[in-house]
Short mmCIF file of C-alpha atoms in Angstrom, two decimals:
data_model
loop_
_atom_site.label_atom_id
_atom_site.label_comp_id
_atom_site.label_asym_id
_atom_site.label_seq_id
_atom_site.Cartn_x
_atom_site.Cartn_y
_atom_site.Cartn_z
CA PRO A 1 164.60 -94.94 0.58
CA ARG A 2 167.14 -96.46 -2.12
CA LYS A 3 169.55 -98.27 -0.93
CA SER A 4 173.19 -98.12 -1.94
CA ASP A 5 173.50 -101.07 -4.49
CA GLU A 6 170.35 -100.25 -6.56
CA VAL A 7 170.31 -97.82 -9.36
CA ALA A 8 167.11 -95.49 -9.82
CA VAL A 9 165.47 -96.09 -13.53
CA ASP A 10 163.76 -92.69 -13.59
CA LYS A 11 163.52 -89.71 -15.61
CA GLY A 12 166.02 -89.53 -18.04
CA TRP A 13 165.77 -93.38 -18.92
CA SER A 14 164.44 -94.74 -22.09
CA ILE A 15 164.18 -97.98 -23.43
CA TYR A 16 165.77 -98.91 -26.32
CA LEU A 17 165.19 -101.21 -29.04
CA GLY A 18 167.43 -102.13 -32.05
CA SER A 19 166.44 -102.14 -35.40
CA GLY A 20 165.22 -105.14 -36.58
CA SER A 21 163.19 -105.96 -33.41
CA ASP A 22 160.39 -107.98 -34.06
CA GLU A 23 156.54 -107.76 -32.80
CA VAL A 24 157.05 -109.25 -29.64
CA THR A 25 159.96 -107.46 -28.70
CA ARG A 26 158.03 -104.38 -29.40
CA GLY A 27 155.11 -105.41 -27.69
CA ALA A 28 157.68 -106.12 -24.22
CA ALA A 29 158.49 -102.47 -24.75
CA ASP A 30 155.25 -101.38 -24.67
CA ASP A 31 154.14 -103.43 -21.77
CA LEU A 32 157.44 -102.21 -19.78
CA LYS A 33 156.75 -98.45 -20.76
CA GLN A 34 153.04 -98.82 -19.46
CA PHE A 35 154.31 -100.53 -16.67
CA PHE A 36 156.44 -97.41 -15.95
CA LEU A 37 153.64 -94.88 -16.57
CA ASP A 38 151.13 -96.96 -14.72
CA GLU A 39 152.42 -98.28 -11.85
CA LEU A 40 155.50 -96.37 -11.16
CA ASN A 41 154.47 -92.69 -12.59
CA VAL A 42 157.89 -92.83 -14.34
CA HIS A 43 157.70 -91.75 -18.49
CA LEU A 44 160.05 -94.19 -20.31
CA PRO A 45 160.09 -93.46 -23.90
CA ILE A 46 160.96 -95.94 -26.06
CA SER A 47 164.00 -94.98 -28.39
CA PRO A 48 165.72 -96.47 -31.31
CA THR A 49 169.07 -94.81 -30.46
CA LYS A 50 171.20 -95.30 -27.65
CA THR A 51 171.36 -93.03 -24.63
CA LYS A 52 173.11 -92.56 -21.56
CA HIS A 53 170.47 -94.35 -19.35
CA GLN A 54 168.81 -97.13 -20.75
CA VAL A 55 166.54 -100.18 -20.41
CA LYS A 56 167.70 -102.28 -23.49
CA LEU A 57 165.82 -105.05 -24.89
CA HIS A 58 168.34 -107.38 -26.91
CA VAL A 59 167.72 -110.88 -28.72
CA ASP A 60 171.06 -112.87 -28.96
CA ALA A 61 171.17 -116.43 -29.94
CA SER A 62 173.96 -117.13 -27.18
CA VAL A 63 173.30 -115.55 -23.74
CA GLU A 64 175.91 -116.56 -21.07
CA GLY A 65 174.26 -118.57 -18.40
CA VAL A 66 171.08 -119.28 -20.59
CA GLN A 67 170.53 -123.11 -20.86
CA THR A 68 166.80 -123.40 -21.40
CA PRO A 69 164.18 -122.58 -23.59
CA GLU A 70 162.38 -119.56 -22.14
CA GLY A 71 165.65 -118.50 -20.23
CA TYR A 72 166.67 -114.78 -20.10
CA ARG A 73 169.74 -112.98 -18.50
CA ILE A 74 169.03 -109.64 -16.84
CA THR A 75 172.08 -107.22 -16.25
CA VAL A 76 171.71 -104.08 -14.08
CA SER A 77 174.21 -101.37 -13.95
CA PRO A 78 174.23 -97.77 -13.04
CA THR A 79 173.76 -96.72 -16.83
CA GLU A 80 172.07 -99.49 -18.13
CA VAL A 81 169.44 -102.47 -17.73
CA ASN A 82 170.20 -105.05 -20.41
CA ILE A 83 167.90 -107.69 -20.69
CA GLU A 84 169.14 -110.46 -23.03
CA ALA A 85 167.88 -113.93 -24.49
CA PRO A 86 167.85 -116.31 -27.19
CA THR A 87 164.46 -115.47 -28.65
CA SER A 88 161.91 -112.69 -28.43
CA ARG A 89 159.32 -114.49 -26.22
CA GLU A 90 162.07 -115.00 -23.60
CA VAL A 91 163.08 -111.01 -23.47
CA MET A 92 159.16 -110.50 -22.84
CA ARG A 93 159.64 -113.08 -20.23
CA GLY A 94 162.47 -110.88 -18.77
CA VAL A 95 160.73 -108.00 -19.04
CA TYR A 96 158.10 -109.06 -16.89
CA ALA A 97 160.47 -110.24 -14.43
CA LEU A 98 161.99 -107.04 -14.16
CA GLU A 99 158.43 -105.57 -13.82
CA ASP A 100 157.75 -108.16 -10.73
CA THR A 101 160.99 -107.27 -9.00
CA MET A 102 159.98 -103.16 -9.19
CA ARG A 103 156.26 -104.20 -8.44
CA THR A 104 157.55 -105.99 -5.04
CA ARG A 105 159.73 -103.05 -4.33
CA GLY A 106 157.08 -100.22 -5.20
CA ARG A 107 159.70 -98.29 -6.43
CA PRO A 108 161.89 -97.99 -9.80
CA TYR A 109 164.93 -99.56 -7.80
CA LEU A 110 166.86 -102.23 -9.25
CA GLU A 111 169.71 -104.15 -7.29
CA ASN A 112 173.15 -103.78 -9.12
CA GLY A 113 174.32 -107.48 -10.71
CA VAL A 114 173.36 -110.22 -12.91
CA THR A 115 170.10 -112.08 -12.69
CA VAL A 116 170.03 -115.56 -15.01
CA ARG A 117 166.67 -117.46 -14.84
CA ASN A 118 166.44 -120.85 -16.97
CA THR A 119 162.81 -122.68 -17.08
CA ARG A 120 162.25 -125.70 -14.95
CA PHE A 121 159.27 -126.79 -16.49
CA GLY A 122 158.99 -126.32 -20.17
CA THR A 123 155.07 -126.45 -20.74
CA ARG A 124 153.12 -124.31 -17.86
CA ILE A 125 149.59 -124.61 -18.93
CA THR A 126 146.34 -123.08 -17.22
CA ALA A 127 142.86 -122.60 -18.10
CA ALA A 128 140.30 -120.26 -17.42
CA VAL A 129 137.42 -120.30 -14.98
CA HIS A 130 133.83 -121.76 -16.36
CA PRO A 131 130.45 -121.99 -15.28
CA TRP A 132 129.83 -125.71 -14.33
CA TYR A 133 127.40 -126.39 -17.54
CA ALA A 134 130.19 -125.20 -20.13
CA VAL A 135 133.10 -127.07 -19.05
CA TYR A 136 132.56 -129.70 -21.89
CA ARG A 137 131.03 -127.19 -24.38
CA GLU A 138 133.68 -124.75 -24.08
CA THR A 139 133.81 -124.26 -27.96
CA SER A 140 130.19 -123.94 -28.00
CA PHE A 141 130.34 -120.33 -26.26
CA PRO A 142 132.08 -117.20 -27.04
CA LEU A 143 135.64 -117.60 -26.26
CA THR A 144 136.56 -117.04 -22.75
CA TYR A 145 140.29 -115.92 -23.53
CA THR A 146 139.88 -112.10 -24.17
CA ASP A 147 143.57 -110.22 -24.76
CA GLY A 148 143.19 -109.05 -21.33
CA LEU A 149 143.02 -112.49 -19.99
CA LEU A 150 145.95 -113.97 -22.27
CA GLN A 151 148.04 -110.85 -21.04
CA ARG A 152 147.37 -111.78 -17.07
CA ILE A 153 148.30 -115.72 -17.89
CA SER A 154 151.12 -114.62 -19.96
CA HIS A 155 152.52 -112.18 -17.01
CA SER A 156 152.04 -114.89 -14.70
CA GLY A 157 154.50 -117.22 -16.39
CA PHE A 158 151.92 -119.42 -18.65
CA ASN A 159 152.33 -120.43 -21.85
CA ALA A 160 149.88 -122.61 -22.60
CA VAL A 161 146.11 -122.67 -22.12
CA TRP A 162 143.67 -125.54 -21.78
CA VAL A 163 140.56 -125.85 -23.89
CA TRP A 164 137.71 -128.18 -23.40
CA LEU A 165 136.46 -129.46 -26.84
CA ASN A 166 133.46 -131.39 -27.81
CA THR A 167 134.70 -133.43 -30.21
CA GLU A 168 131.30 -134.11 -32.04
CA GLU A 169 130.76 -130.51 -32.31
CA ALA A 170 134.55 -130.36 -33.73
CA THR A 171 133.86 -132.93 -36.30
CA LEU A 172 130.49 -131.90 -37.38
CA ASP A 173 131.00 -130.79 -40.58
CA SER A 174 133.98 -133.15 -41.08
CA GLN A 175 134.40 -135.14 -44.66
CA ILE A 176 136.75 -137.40 -42.51
#
């Protein structure tokens, strides 16, 4: 059951994108829309106009409390969930955090209040799993990093991937 200090993001809500939203912010909105549909069975349309109840994705150069790259601020009130950050990539990180919160709760419920997150580590790197023989020849094979894997890596909080490179292969046709 919903707690008294929680907001239910359900039928009647929409995702608001202001005019001039870039590709990353639009992608974050699409991701959030798909999350609501797949995980919570709630249809949230993306709207270019403001409505009574909405999840607002907003890029603003100066966001109160955000002091690091990839930081964001989420404000939840009975009529609005505002995800704001200095750049669209940070807005995307805020969307992922919002999804994680609702996924953990198992319901489209959010606690009223403000959450500010600042990154502790600027570079968070990971690598794909490879057969033992492919580690030093990764670039010789078809790329392991599919769109799905890259999306999963991004959702997990990583912002860089480690790729093994055989310098002999990379410089084979070099004129240097």
